[in-house]
Amino acid sequence: MPEILAHLSEEQRRAVTHGAGPMLVTAGPGSGKTHVLTSRILYLVQERLVPPGQILVITFTREAARSMQRRYLEISEKFLYSEEAQSGQVSFGTFHSFFYQILRSSEKYTRYRIIGEAEKQKLIYPLLKDIKVRRGENDKYFDPVSQEDVKSMLSAMSFDKNTGRMQEAMGQLQEPWRECYCKIRQGFEKEKEQRRQLDLDDLLVLTARELERDAGLLQYWRCRYPYALVDEFQDCNPVQYEILKMLYPKGGNLFAVGDDDQAIYGFRGADPGIMQKFMEEYLESAPGAGAQEEIAHVVLGRNYRCVQKVVDASAKVIACNRQRVEKQFASNRETEGNVRIVGFMGGREERGYVLSQCRGMTPLELDRWAVLFRTGSLLAAFGAELMQEGIPFVVREKLNNIYEHFVVRDVMDYFRAAYGCRERQLFLRLWNRPRLRVGREALDHPVVDFEHVKKFYSGAFCQNPNAVRDVEQFERKLEQLRRFSLELGITFIRRGFGYEEFLRRRAGDNRELLESWLEVLDWLEGDCAGYRDFREWERSQESTALRMSQESSGSVCNADRESREGDGCTGIAGNAAQKKGIHILTMHAAKGLEYDRVFLMDVNEGNIPKLKRGITVTDSLLEEERRLFYVGMTRARVSLELLYQTGTRERPRLPSTFLQPLLEQQGV
């Protein structure tokens, strides 16, 4: 054991060799927290003679649990030698898997089954549709309940269960869902109970309830795992923390490792103030706190990942947050590295710069680079551009095929109609986007004939001058569209056909959703550049979509799906464990990863920070967005490039306010 301690810094050694009782380790980016955790387990087993079977290690994802277990087994094979120390086995798992064990040990839940996101959506959809129908919102051409409605309701219910803050959860919803929230949740819970089903959020709520109700159950699990180590402690939500307090009361052997500067899951109910509560409830009020407190909290500030320039830049950014524990950061690396802030006129130029940097690089070289986005809305678009360039890339989360996005399909359908396509199904979609006064009854043939439709609405039986006028205008607009260039054609579809206004009405009060759709339209205007005509552009899309489909076949997404869900489009998942290429992912998905060179995209106001319109902007929301930006910055080992868009004279854009301390340093 002294051999492994020799490879630790003084702060790491203090954490690893902590005796009995609670311990909080504040571990900054790249400070070796995984090494500390695995060394701590080894120390308990080898030096404190704790049976491995009495140690529980809790993480937030299955992937993290497996990785931690692999790391522990690697070092334990080196340093474990006594038979007594090797008896039993250390338990590694997620909060959800541990809570499921507790519930299964209670007779009441032995026959219940865990359901995933897809099954939850199927259960809640009829409840939402019933609300719409009762309100008279039942259009035979449109589904009154959108995918966004389903997801937002499930998200609100998840937040409610994880925090117990129902009013705040309801505040995330638009009407009519807000006023019907309690009724919908009651119906949802009833449907699950009838099917003997539980979702992941139920595991938390029910575990807390059973431990409070059953003293024998609580005592059993206290004795089963007297020692617990919790990774990413800053991501705990109030319910998880209360359960930990029940299992490990004051004086208990709870070893918590986290960083309040990397708390980025507030939308799920995580509370960065949990770490401060731990200090107050476990350490400061512990017996003999005066002398004990100093050794029961260790701050790991030495960064073994990032060069000093990256450490300094990220420290300047996060120092603007007030709700945090101040820390001193220093790099342990001698490489100089660099941090650059670069502006581009638009997204096309910004992405073009990254593509230019990738050209000529080998897959192995690119595998040390990453491109990080704030959200996944343009991840798929950039993936398509990489595919067109023949640049290998890797994704760790669900990547949607951009050409399957309904906005792209709609725009392409407009062009197809302009170039002579008269398929009935195509016009059934287009004449509702935006809505024309033409019904299905006029489209009674597989091939649409405009003259036939006009005659249909000119007859005595179905006379409708408005419908005739709509068809005539639509026909003239298609003739105009065919004469335009592709770029001007997309602008004409947005304005002339009223497609953008249709999107605004469809999004309703959900401005964030509307912005993501408009981003796709903006990207599409860039995607068509360089093609001679529509047919060439269409063939290129089909070719790229086919390659992306082939890319996804047989590949396995390494991202943990417990909490990350796509948006319902066709999914592309790269096998990050085998394939080599540049990594493209969101800042949330990049947590815990590191790369030699990192590009942070679209560091502009309105995107970073990304704040929902209609939601009151609080200091807490802004600080969480800044923490997310900080996490993105600290993924870079050597080179960090912060890219933003300047816009045009007509549509200027501003760099993110988060860049302000860095721009001031440069004298900008």
XYZ file of C-alpha atoms in Angstrom:
668
model
C 0.000 0.000 0.000
C 2.794 2.557 0.639
C 3.722 2.126 -3.040
C 0.356 3.474 -4.254
C 0.452 6.324 -1.740
C 3.781 7.387 -3.177
C 2.033 8.267 -6.471
C -0.448 10.616 -4.784
C -0.160 14.326 -4.066
C -0.386 15.507 -0.468
C -4.071 16.480 -0.862
C -4.923 13.196 -2.594
C -3.128 11.242 0.149
C -5.120 13.045 2.854
C -8.360 12.069 1.141
C -7.365 8.453 0.504
C -6.113 7.799 4.051
C -9.053 9.451 5.823
C -10.174 7.348 8.780
C -13.745 6.664 9.882
C -16.648 9.085 9.434
C -17.827 11.391 6.658
C -15.469 12.955 4.126
C -15.977 15.542 1.374
C -13.491 15.789 -1.491
C -13.897 18.829 -3.746
C -12.189 17.680 -6.935
C -11.580 20.228 -9.711
C -11.313 19.236 -13.397
C -8.478 16.828 -14.157
C -7.515 16.534 -10.492
C -7.465 12.732 -10.470
C -10.725 12.077 -8.625
C -11.162 8.600 -10.138
C -7.660 7.682 -8.991
C -8.516 8.993 -5.522
C -11.733 6.965 -5.382
C -10.137 3.705 -6.498
C -7.150 4.262 -4.192
C -9.549 4.950 -1.324
C -11.291 1.610 -1.894
C -7.954 -0.152 -1.947
C -6.901 1.636 1.237
C -10.083 0.576 3.045
C -9.660 -3.049 1.985
C -5.933 -3.405 2.417
C -5.093 -1.118 5.325
C -8.361 -0.739 7.262
C -9.258 -4.415 6.608
C -12.804 -3.556 5.528
C -14.390 -6.575 3.775
C -14.866 -5.650 0.084
C -18.471 -6.843 0.223
C -19.283 -4.027 2.686
C -18.208 -1.252 0.296
C -20.642 0.442 -2.090
C -19.501 2.775 -4.897
C -22.263 4.914 -6.431
C -22.022 6.715 -9.771
C -24.590 8.416 -12.013
C -24.248 6.280 -15.160
C -23.667 2.620 -15.903
C -20.685 3.540 -18.051
C -19.057 5.404 -15.156
C -19.719 2.477 -12.825
C -18.133 0.007 -15.252
C -15.154 2.303 -15.829
C -14.617 2.767 -12.088
C -14.803 -0.983 -11.529
C -12.245 -1.636 -14.293
C -9.855 0.921 -12.812
C -10.198 -0.584 -9.347
C -9.600 -4.133 -10.583
C -6.480 -2.995 -12.426
C -4.858 -1.492 -9.337
C -6.171 -4.151 -6.956
C -4.424 -6.872 -8.966
C -1.194 -4.954 -8.399
C -1.479 -4.219 -4.714
C -3.815 -6.743 -3.040
C -2.063 -9.715 -1.550
C -3.902 -10.983 1.557
C -6.614 -13.636 1.116
C -8.779 -11.893 3.697
C -8.639 -8.629 1.729
C -9.704 -10.376 -1.463
C -12.761 -12.060 0.062
C -16.080 -10.732 -1.188
C -16.474 -8.125 -3.906
C -16.845 -4.337 -3.956
C -20.238 -3.263 -5.356
C -20.288 -0.659 -8.139
C -23.549 0.753 -9.471
C -25.763 3.738 -10.165
C -28.179 5.366 -7.762
C -31.028 3.794 -9.714
C -29.597 0.270 -9.632
C -28.894 0.534 -5.887
C -32.389 1.843 -5.115
C -33.873 -0.927 -7.258
C -32.030 -3.467 -5.092
C -33.576 -1.904 -2.001
C -37.090 -2.007 -3.469
C -36.679 -5.612 -4.641
C -35.723 -6.579 -1.089
C -39.128 -5.256 -0.026
C -41.824 -7.841 -0.775
C -44.178 -5.205 -2.146
C -42.164 -4.533 -5.327
C -40.753 -7.937 -6.263
C -42.998 -8.290 -9.339
C -42.751 -4.768 -10.682
C -40.980 -4.033 -13.971
C -38.884 -0.983 -14.912
C -40.035 0.844 -18.042
C -38.031 3.134 -20.287
C -38.745 6.420 -22.008
C -40.535 4.928 -25.021
C -43.037 3.054 -22.846
C -43.619 6.144 -20.710
C -44.449 8.125 -23.832
C -46.952 5.505 -24.968
C -48.668 5.592 -21.574
C -48.966 9.354 -21.307
C -49.933 10.150 -24.906
C -53.610 9.040 -24.586
C -53.974 11.106 -21.409
C -52.758 14.243 -23.179
C -54.882 13.575 -26.247
C -57.980 13.161 -24.097
C -57.378 16.638 -22.625
C -57.111 18.149 -26.112
C -60.231 16.376 -27.377
C -62.251 17.522 -24.382
C -61.180 21.086 -25.178
C -62.425 20.707 -28.760
C -58.910 20.674 -30.251
C -59.287 17.627 -32.462
C -58.241 18.292 -36.064
C -58.641 15.405 -38.486
C -55.504 16.506 -40.355
C -53.237 17.094 -37.352
C -52.359 15.163 -34.254
C -53.356 17.572 -31.455
C -50.533 16.252 -29.232
C -46.977 16.801 -30.412
C -43.863 14.891 -29.447
C -42.718 18.044 -27.683
C -45.912 18.051 -25.562
C -45.228 14.480 -24.455
C -41.589 15.149 -23.601
C -42.231 18.380 -21.729
C -44.894 16.727 -19.550
C -42.641 13.770 -18.715
C -39.778 16.165 -17.969
C -41.948 18.191 -15.586
C -43.116 15.055 -13.756
C -39.523 13.846 -13.463
C -38.433 17.184 -11.984
C -41.354 17.047 -9.546
C -40.439 13.563 -8.299
C -36.727 14.315 -8.003
C -37.154 17.557 -6.093
C -40.627 17.567 -4.553
C -41.101 21.077 -5.997
C -44.403 20.615 -7.841
C -45.157 24.292 -8.454
C -41.758 24.780 -10.042
C -42.314 21.698 -12.196
C -45.703 23.013 -13.347
C -44.061 26.335 -14.191
C -42.039 24.544 -16.884
C -45.231 23.719 -18.814
C -47.314 25.696 -21.276
C -51.093 25.837 -21.124
C -53.295 23.790 -21.154
C -50.878 21.294 -19.608
C -50.077 23.435 -16.580
C -53.662 23.588 -15.321
C -54.183 19.870 -16.015
C -50.869 18.709 -14.534
C -52.226 17.065 -11.380
C -54.946 15.196 -13.272
C -52.483 13.946 -15.905
C -49.924 12.819 -13.323
C -52.618 11.000 -11.332
C -53.774 9.202 -14.474
C -50.203 8.335 -15.439
C -49.448 6.820 -12.037
C -52.692 4.841 -12.154
C -51.818 3.379 -15.580
C -48.389 2.278 -14.329
C -49.809 0.752 -11.152
C -52.345 -1.286 -13.114
C -49.498 -2.688 -15.235
C -47.170 -3.149 -12.223
C -44.609 -0.827 -13.790
C -42.090 1.621 -12.362
C -40.052 4.317 -14.060
C -36.588 5.428 -12.954
C -37.941 8.383 -11.004
C -40.242 6.062 -9.032
C -37.180 4.226 -7.736
C -36.102 7.327 -5.811
C -39.486 8.296 -4.411
C -40.500 4.753 -3.427
C -37.103 3.919 -1.899
C -37.329 6.979 0.348
C -40.877 6.028 1.317
C -40.015 2.388 2.101
C -36.947 3.266 4.178
C -38.992 5.738 6.214
C -41.802 3.213 6.689
C -39.800 0.065 7.408
C -37.192 0.400 10.182
C -36.047 -3.173 9.635
C -35.379 -2.543 5.945
C -33.399 0.587 6.795
C -31.295 -1.230 9.376
C -30.579 -4.095 6.965
C -29.163 -1.775 4.286
C -27.187 0.228 6.826
C -25.448 -2.989 7.852
C -25.193 -4.324 4.287
C -22.967 -1.457 3.113
C -21.376 0.383 6.061
C -19.042 2.222 3.648
C -20.241 4.265 0.652
C -18.283 6.301 -1.885
C -20.288 8.649 -4.113
C -18.867 10.048 -7.361
C -20.088 13.342 -8.931
C -21.739 14.235 -5.632
C -22.637 17.718 -6.909
C -25.224 16.113 -9.239
C -27.298 14.682 -6.387
C -30.900 15.813 -6.206
C -32.723 16.383 -2.895
C -34.365 12.941 -2.830
C -31.079 11.104 -3.432
C -29.400 13.149 -0.732
C -32.175 12.432 1.805
C -31.860 8.690 1.143
C -28.092 8.884 1.680
C -28.684 10.681 4.970
C -31.045 7.914 6.091
C -28.541 5.193 5.225
C -25.498 7.096 6.518
C -26.505 9.344 9.419
C -24.056 11.797 11.034
C -20.804 10.045 11.756
C -21.448 7.481 8.980
C -18.777 6.409 6.530
C -19.936 8.476 3.563
C -17.094 9.509 1.233
C -18.405 12.125 -1.224
C -16.419 13.383 -4.221
C -17.651 16.263 -6.381
C -17.133 19.770 -7.686
C -19.722 22.504 -7.272
C -18.243 24.232 -10.351
C -19.296 21.256 -12.484
C -22.929 20.998 -11.341
C -24.804 21.067 -14.670
C -27.984 19.045 -14.152
C -30.286 21.533 -12.443
C -32.953 20.833 -15.089
C -33.145 17.300 -13.654
C -33.428 18.549 -10.095
C -29.745 18.355 -9.128
C -28.776 20.947 -6.534
C -25.164 22.249 -6.361
C -25.970 23.461 -2.838
C -25.942 19.805 -1.753
C -22.181 20.021 -1.207
C -22.587 22.970 1.131
C -25.361 21.118 2.965
C -23.014 18.159 3.373
C -20.456 20.479 4.969
C -23.045 21.910 7.338
C -24.877 18.705 8.263
C -22.034 16.174 8.319
C -18.796 17.995 9.008
C -19.465 21.219 10.889
C -21.951 19.569 13.230
C -19.963 16.362 13.624
C -18.608 15.467 17.064
C -15.332 17.259 17.627
C -15.873 19.339 14.510
C -13.226 21.893 15.430
C -10.250 19.651 14.764
C -12.128 17.172 12.604
C -13.400 19.680 10.035
C -9.921 20.466 8.736
C -9.175 16.898 7.762
C -12.725 15.947 6.717
C -12.729 18.250 3.694
C -10.016 18.192 1.056
C -9.808 20.376 -2.073
C -7.980 18.916 -5.089
C -6.926 21.950 -7.126
C -4.003 20.603 -9.116
C -5.033 19.887 -12.717
C -3.217 16.974 -14.360
C -5.211 17.323 -17.609
C -5.146 20.912 -18.854
C -2.184 23.154 -19.643
C -1.844 26.334 -17.571
C -3.390 28.590 -20.251
C -6.576 26.513 -20.293
C -6.609 26.408 -16.484
C -6.224 30.195 -16.256
C -8.879 30.955 -18.898
C -11.457 28.602 -17.407
C -10.717 29.906 -13.897
C -11.394 33.491 -15.038
C -14.765 32.424 -16.428
C -15.976 30.412 -13.433
C -14.777 33.065 -10.960
C -17.738 35.197 -12.123
C -20.081 32.792 -10.309
C -20.925 33.734 -6.734
C -22.617 30.551 -5.544
C -19.432 28.520 -5.274
C -16.527 27.617 -3.036
C -13.403 29.549 -4.024
C -10.503 27.383 -5.174
C -6.907 27.805 -6.265
C -6.154 26.128 -9.605
C -2.778 25.126 -11.004
C -1.674 22.929 -13.886
C 0.735 20.060 -13.423
C 1.700 20.138 -17.114
C 4.655 21.945 -18.667
C 3.308 22.038 -22.244
C 2.480 25.620 -23.262
C -0.740 25.062 -25.263
C -3.079 27.835 -26.357
C -6.521 29.403 -25.933
C -8.001 31.237 -28.938
C -11.200 33.250 -29.378
C -12.174 33.465 -33.045
C -15.145 35.201 -34.693
C -16.782 34.253 -38.007
C -19.508 35.987 -39.983
C -21.899 33.020 -39.842
C -22.357 29.383 -38.957
C -21.259 28.220 -42.389
C -17.903 29.986 -42.043
C -17.515 28.784 -38.466
C -18.103 25.141 -39.342
C -16.027 25.551 -42.506
C -13.049 26.577 -40.372
C -13.301 23.404 -38.290
C -13.641 21.299 -41.449
C -10.522 22.958 -42.902
C -8.570 22.045 -39.760
C -9.646 18.410 -40.104
C -8.640 17.952 -43.738
C -5.485 15.932 -44.163
C -5.535 14.573 -40.622
C -5.488 10.832 -39.970
C -8.345 9.170 -38.007
C -5.927 8.537 -35.132
C -4.933 12.219 -35.013
C -8.565 13.352 -35.193
C -9.469 10.983 -32.371
C -7.742 13.400 -29.985
C -9.974 16.306 -31.067
C -13.546 17.222 -30.153
C -16.204 19.665 -31.350
C -18.644 20.648 -28.601
C -22.119 22.145 -29.097
C -24.447 23.657 -26.510
C -27.409 21.590 -27.764
C -27.902 18.700 -30.157
C -29.960 20.656 -32.706
C -27.007 21.216 -35.076
C -24.990 18.160 -34.103
C -26.647 16.118 -36.851
C -26.106 18.908 -39.381
C -22.378 19.023 -38.626
C -22.240 15.229 -38.797
C -23.706 15.403 -42.311
C -21.067 17.964 -43.333
C -18.282 15.760 -41.988
C -19.765 12.833 -43.900
C -19.852 14.837 -47.133
C -16.202 15.797 -46.640
C -15.209 12.201 -45.944
C -13.906 13.135 -42.481
C -14.285 10.301 -39.930
C -16.180 11.211 -36.780
C -17.356 9.608 -33.544
C -20.493 10.302 -31.535
C -21.145 9.199 -27.964
C -24.834 10.057 -27.895
C -27.807 9.669 -30.179
C -27.220 11.606 -33.385
C -30.267 12.357 -35.470
C -30.146 12.111 -39.252
C -30.613 15.777 -40.203
C -32.183 14.826 -43.538
C -34.972 13.038 -41.664
C -35.877 16.205 -39.746
C -39.414 17.278 -40.634
C -38.271 20.831 -41.524
C -35.784 19.483 -44.081
C -38.399 17.081 -45.488
C -40.940 19.900 -45.835
C -38.525 22.202 -47.677
C -37.492 19.400 -50.010
C -41.164 18.590 -50.675
C -41.762 22.199 -51.749
C -38.903 21.927 -54.226
C -40.110 18.540 -55.460
C -43.560 19.992 -56.108
C -41.975 22.933 -57.965
C -40.010 20.483 -60.106
C -43.109 18.517 -61.141
C -43.833 15.949 -58.411
C -47.610 15.527 -58.060
C -47.859 12.666 -55.560
C -51.008 12.855 -53.430
C -49.178 12.177 -50.151
C -46.769 15.032 -50.798
C -49.607 17.531 -51.245
C -51.492 16.248 -48.242
C -48.460 17.380 -46.215
C -47.729 20.624 -48.033
C -51.264 21.963 -48.090
C -51.297 21.848 -44.334
C -47.929 23.588 -43.932
C -49.299 26.278 -43.838
C -52.922 25.234 -44.002
C -54.794 25.857 -47.273
C -58.540 25.588 -47.590
C -58.246 22.304 -49.457
C -59.483 19.036 -48.001
C -58.675 15.396 -48.619
C -61.947 14.979 -50.501
C -60.519 16.997 -53.417
C -57.439 14.767 -53.623
C -59.139 11.569 -54.696
C -56.423 10.349 -57.091
C -52.847 9.165 -56.420
C -51.622 11.962 -58.718
C -52.756 15.526 -58.020
C -54.146 17.592 -60.922
C -54.546 21.285 -60.076
C -57.239 21.758 -62.722
C -59.223 18.860 -61.288
C -58.982 20.347 -57.776
C -60.132 23.766 -58.990
C -63.079 22.210 -60.847
C -63.976 20.244 -57.743
C -64.322 23.461 -55.711
C -66.064 25.301 -58.566
C -68.918 22.794 -58.800
C -72.318 23.356 -57.256
C -71.924 20.539 -54.731
C -68.624 21.730 -53.152
C -68.395 25.327 -54.293
C -65.587 27.092 -52.420
C -64.078 30.184 -54.101
C -61.493 30.507 -51.314
C -60.153 27.032 -52.017
C -59.922 27.798 -55.730
C -58.024 30.993 -54.958
C -55.636 29.120 -52.615
C -54.833 26.528 -55.289
C -54.235 29.188 -57.956
C -51.883 31.113 -55.672
C -50.052 27.939 -54.666
C -49.589 27.000 -58.330
C -48.148 30.444 -59.180
C -45.764 30.270 -56.214
C -44.465 26.881 -57.358
C -43.689 28.382 -60.763
C -41.789 31.216 -59.070
C -39.909 28.812 -56.800
C -38.600 26.858 -59.756
C -37.043 30.014 -61.242
C -35.147 30.913 -58.052
C -31.693 29.736 -57.044
C -31.696 27.177 -54.218
C -30.753 29.738 -51.553
C -33.362 32.256 -52.693
C -35.824 29.402 -53.044
C -35.497 28.508 -49.351
C -36.015 32.159 -48.429
C -39.126 32.205 -50.647
C -40.458 29.054 -48.956
C -39.927 30.692 -45.566
C -41.539 34.006 -46.479
C -43.534 33.617 -49.694
C -45.246 30.346 -48.809
C -45.507 31.356 -45.158
C -43.649 28.284 -43.895
C -41.794 30.200 -41.177
C -45.081 31.600 -39.899
C -46.467 28.061 -39.879
C -43.547 27.000 -37.649
C -44.222 29.905 -35.290
C -47.852 28.874 -34.894
C -46.924 25.235 -34.418
C -44.351 26.059 -31.727
C -46.854 28.238 -29.861
C -45.256 29.663 -26.716
C -42.281 27.306 -26.934
C -39.717 29.784 -28.271
C -36.795 27.464 -27.666
C -38.393 24.848 -29.922
C -39.035 27.459 -32.611
C -35.420 28.612 -32.488
C -34.190 25.047 -33.006
C -36.408 24.721 -36.105
C -35.220 28.059 -37.483
C -31.624 26.926 -36.910
C -32.310 23.966 -39.203
C -33.697 26.330 -41.866
C -30.617 28.562 -41.551
C -28.353 25.545 -41.865
C -30.268 24.312 -44.919
C -29.598 27.613 -46.709
C -25.898 26.920 -46.269
C -26.159 23.243 -47.146
C -27.555 23.987 -50.630
C -24.661 26.298 -51.552
C -22.407 25.014 -54.338
C -24.997 22.848 -56.067
C -26.010 23.694 -59.635
C -29.642 22.717 -59.247
C -32.161 20.999 -57.021
C -31.672 17.534 -58.506
C -27.936 17.583 -57.773
C -28.609 18.734 -54.200
C -31.256 16.045 -53.748
C -28.903 13.294 -54.978
C -26.179 14.500 -52.615
C -28.610 14.406 -49.675
C -29.713 10.878 -50.544
C -26.101 9.733 -50.811
C -25.136 11.299 -47.479
C -28.239 9.917 -45.743
C -27.433 6.431 -47.065
C -23.863 6.598 -45.776
C -25.049 7.820 -42.384
C -27.501 4.924 -42.265
C -24.723 2.461 -43.115
C -22.547 4.142 -40.490
C -25.168 3.453 -37.854
C -25.845 -0.164 -38.767
C -24.145 -2.522 -36.339
C -22.771 0.300 -34.219
C -23.487 0.637 -30.538
C -23.938 3.923 -28.749
C -21.793 4.047 -25.635
C -23.825 6.812 -24.034
C -25.820 5.787 -21.016
C -29.509 5.985 -21.943
C -30.894 6.273 -18.448
C -31.262 10.013 -18.834
C -30.400 10.990 -22.393
C -33.157 10.773 -24.966
C -33.333 11.822 -28.624
C -36.019 13.859 -30.323
C -37.711 11.106 -32.267
C -35.758 11.409 -35.533
C -33.744 8.616 -37.101
C -30.808 7.877 -34.803
C -27.151 7.522 -35.741
C -24.893 6.150 -33.025
C -21.135 5.876 -33.484
C -19.164 3.195 -31.663
C -16.825 5.387 -29.654
C -14.921 2.375 -28.306
C -13.736 1.144 -31.736
C -14.018 3.852 -34.359
C -11.435 6.628 -34.666
C -12.232 10.156 -35.768
C -13.072 13.614 -34.490
C -15.577 13.517 -31.621
C -18.759 15.599 -31.935
C -20.974 15.919 -28.891
C -22.855 18.291 -26.635
C -21.199 19.909 -23.639
C -23.388 17.831 -21.327
C -22.239 14.603 -22.992
C -18.591 15.720 -22.799
C -18.609 15.676 -18.992
C -15.791 13.463 -17.731
C -14.014 13.290 -21.109
C -10.828 14.988 -22.340
C -9.195 15.776 -25.690
C -5.983 17.418 -26.913
C -7.814 20.001 -29.018
C -11.351 21.248 -28.360
C -13.544 23.535 -30.473
C -16.469 25.128 -28.611
C -19.046 26.179 -31.205
C -21.488 29.113 -31.352
C -20.284 30.873 -28.193
C -22.857 33.615 -28.770
C -25.515 35.354 -26.725
C -28.765 33.434 -27.080
C -26.939 30.120 -27.371
C -24.458 30.275 -24.488
C -26.142 30.948 -22.127
C -29.192 29.090 -23.466
C -32.170 30.442 -21.566
C -35.786 29.510 -22.250
C -37.944 32.460 -23.177
C -40.836 33.048 -20.863
C -38.831 31.652 -17.933
C -37.625 34.132 -15.328
C -33.863 34.510 -15.657
C -32.347 34.003 -12.218
C -28.768 34.077 -10.969
C -29.006 30.309 -10.448
C -29.914 29.697 -14.107
C -27.109 31.920 -15.368
C -24.581 30.327 -13.064
C -25.527 26.826 -14.173
C -25.055 27.885 -17.797
C -21.646 29.306 -16.905
C -20.740 26.048 -15.144
C -21.677 24.142 -18.303
C -19.422 26.417 -20.357
C -16.654 25.845 -17.803
C -17.081 22.076 -18.171
C -16.735 22.440 -21.943
C -13.575 24.543 -21.608
C -11.898 22.127 -19.210
C -12.238 19.199 -21.624
C -9.208 20.605 -23.501
C -5.815 19.214 -22.592
C -3.651 21.427 -24.829
C -5.621 23.603 -27.263
C -8.955 25.349 -26.692
C -10.721 27.332 -29.438
C -13.805 29.367 -28.556
C -15.682 30.149 -31.774
C -18.483 32.666 -32.149
C -20.415 34.390 -34.950
C -20.344 38.134 -35.642
C -23.356 38.052 -37.963
C -24.033 40.585 -40.703
C -24.798 44.293 -40.639
C -28.503 43.462 -40.975
C -28.427 40.649 -38.416
C -25.501 41.277 -36.033
C -24.685 38.754 -33.322
C -22.856 39.252 -30.050
C -20.274 37.001 -28.417
C -21.409 35.357 -25.187
C -21.164 37.436 -22.032
C -19.240 34.483 -20.594
C -16.343 35.470 -22.871
C -16.198 38.963 -21.403
C -13.396 38.365 -18.831
C -11.260 36.771 -21.556
C -11.985 39.499 -24.119
C -11.147 42.173 -21.535
C -7.841 40.446 -20.899
C -7.104 40.647 -24.632
C -8.111 44.318 -24.676
C -11.173 43.716 -26.890
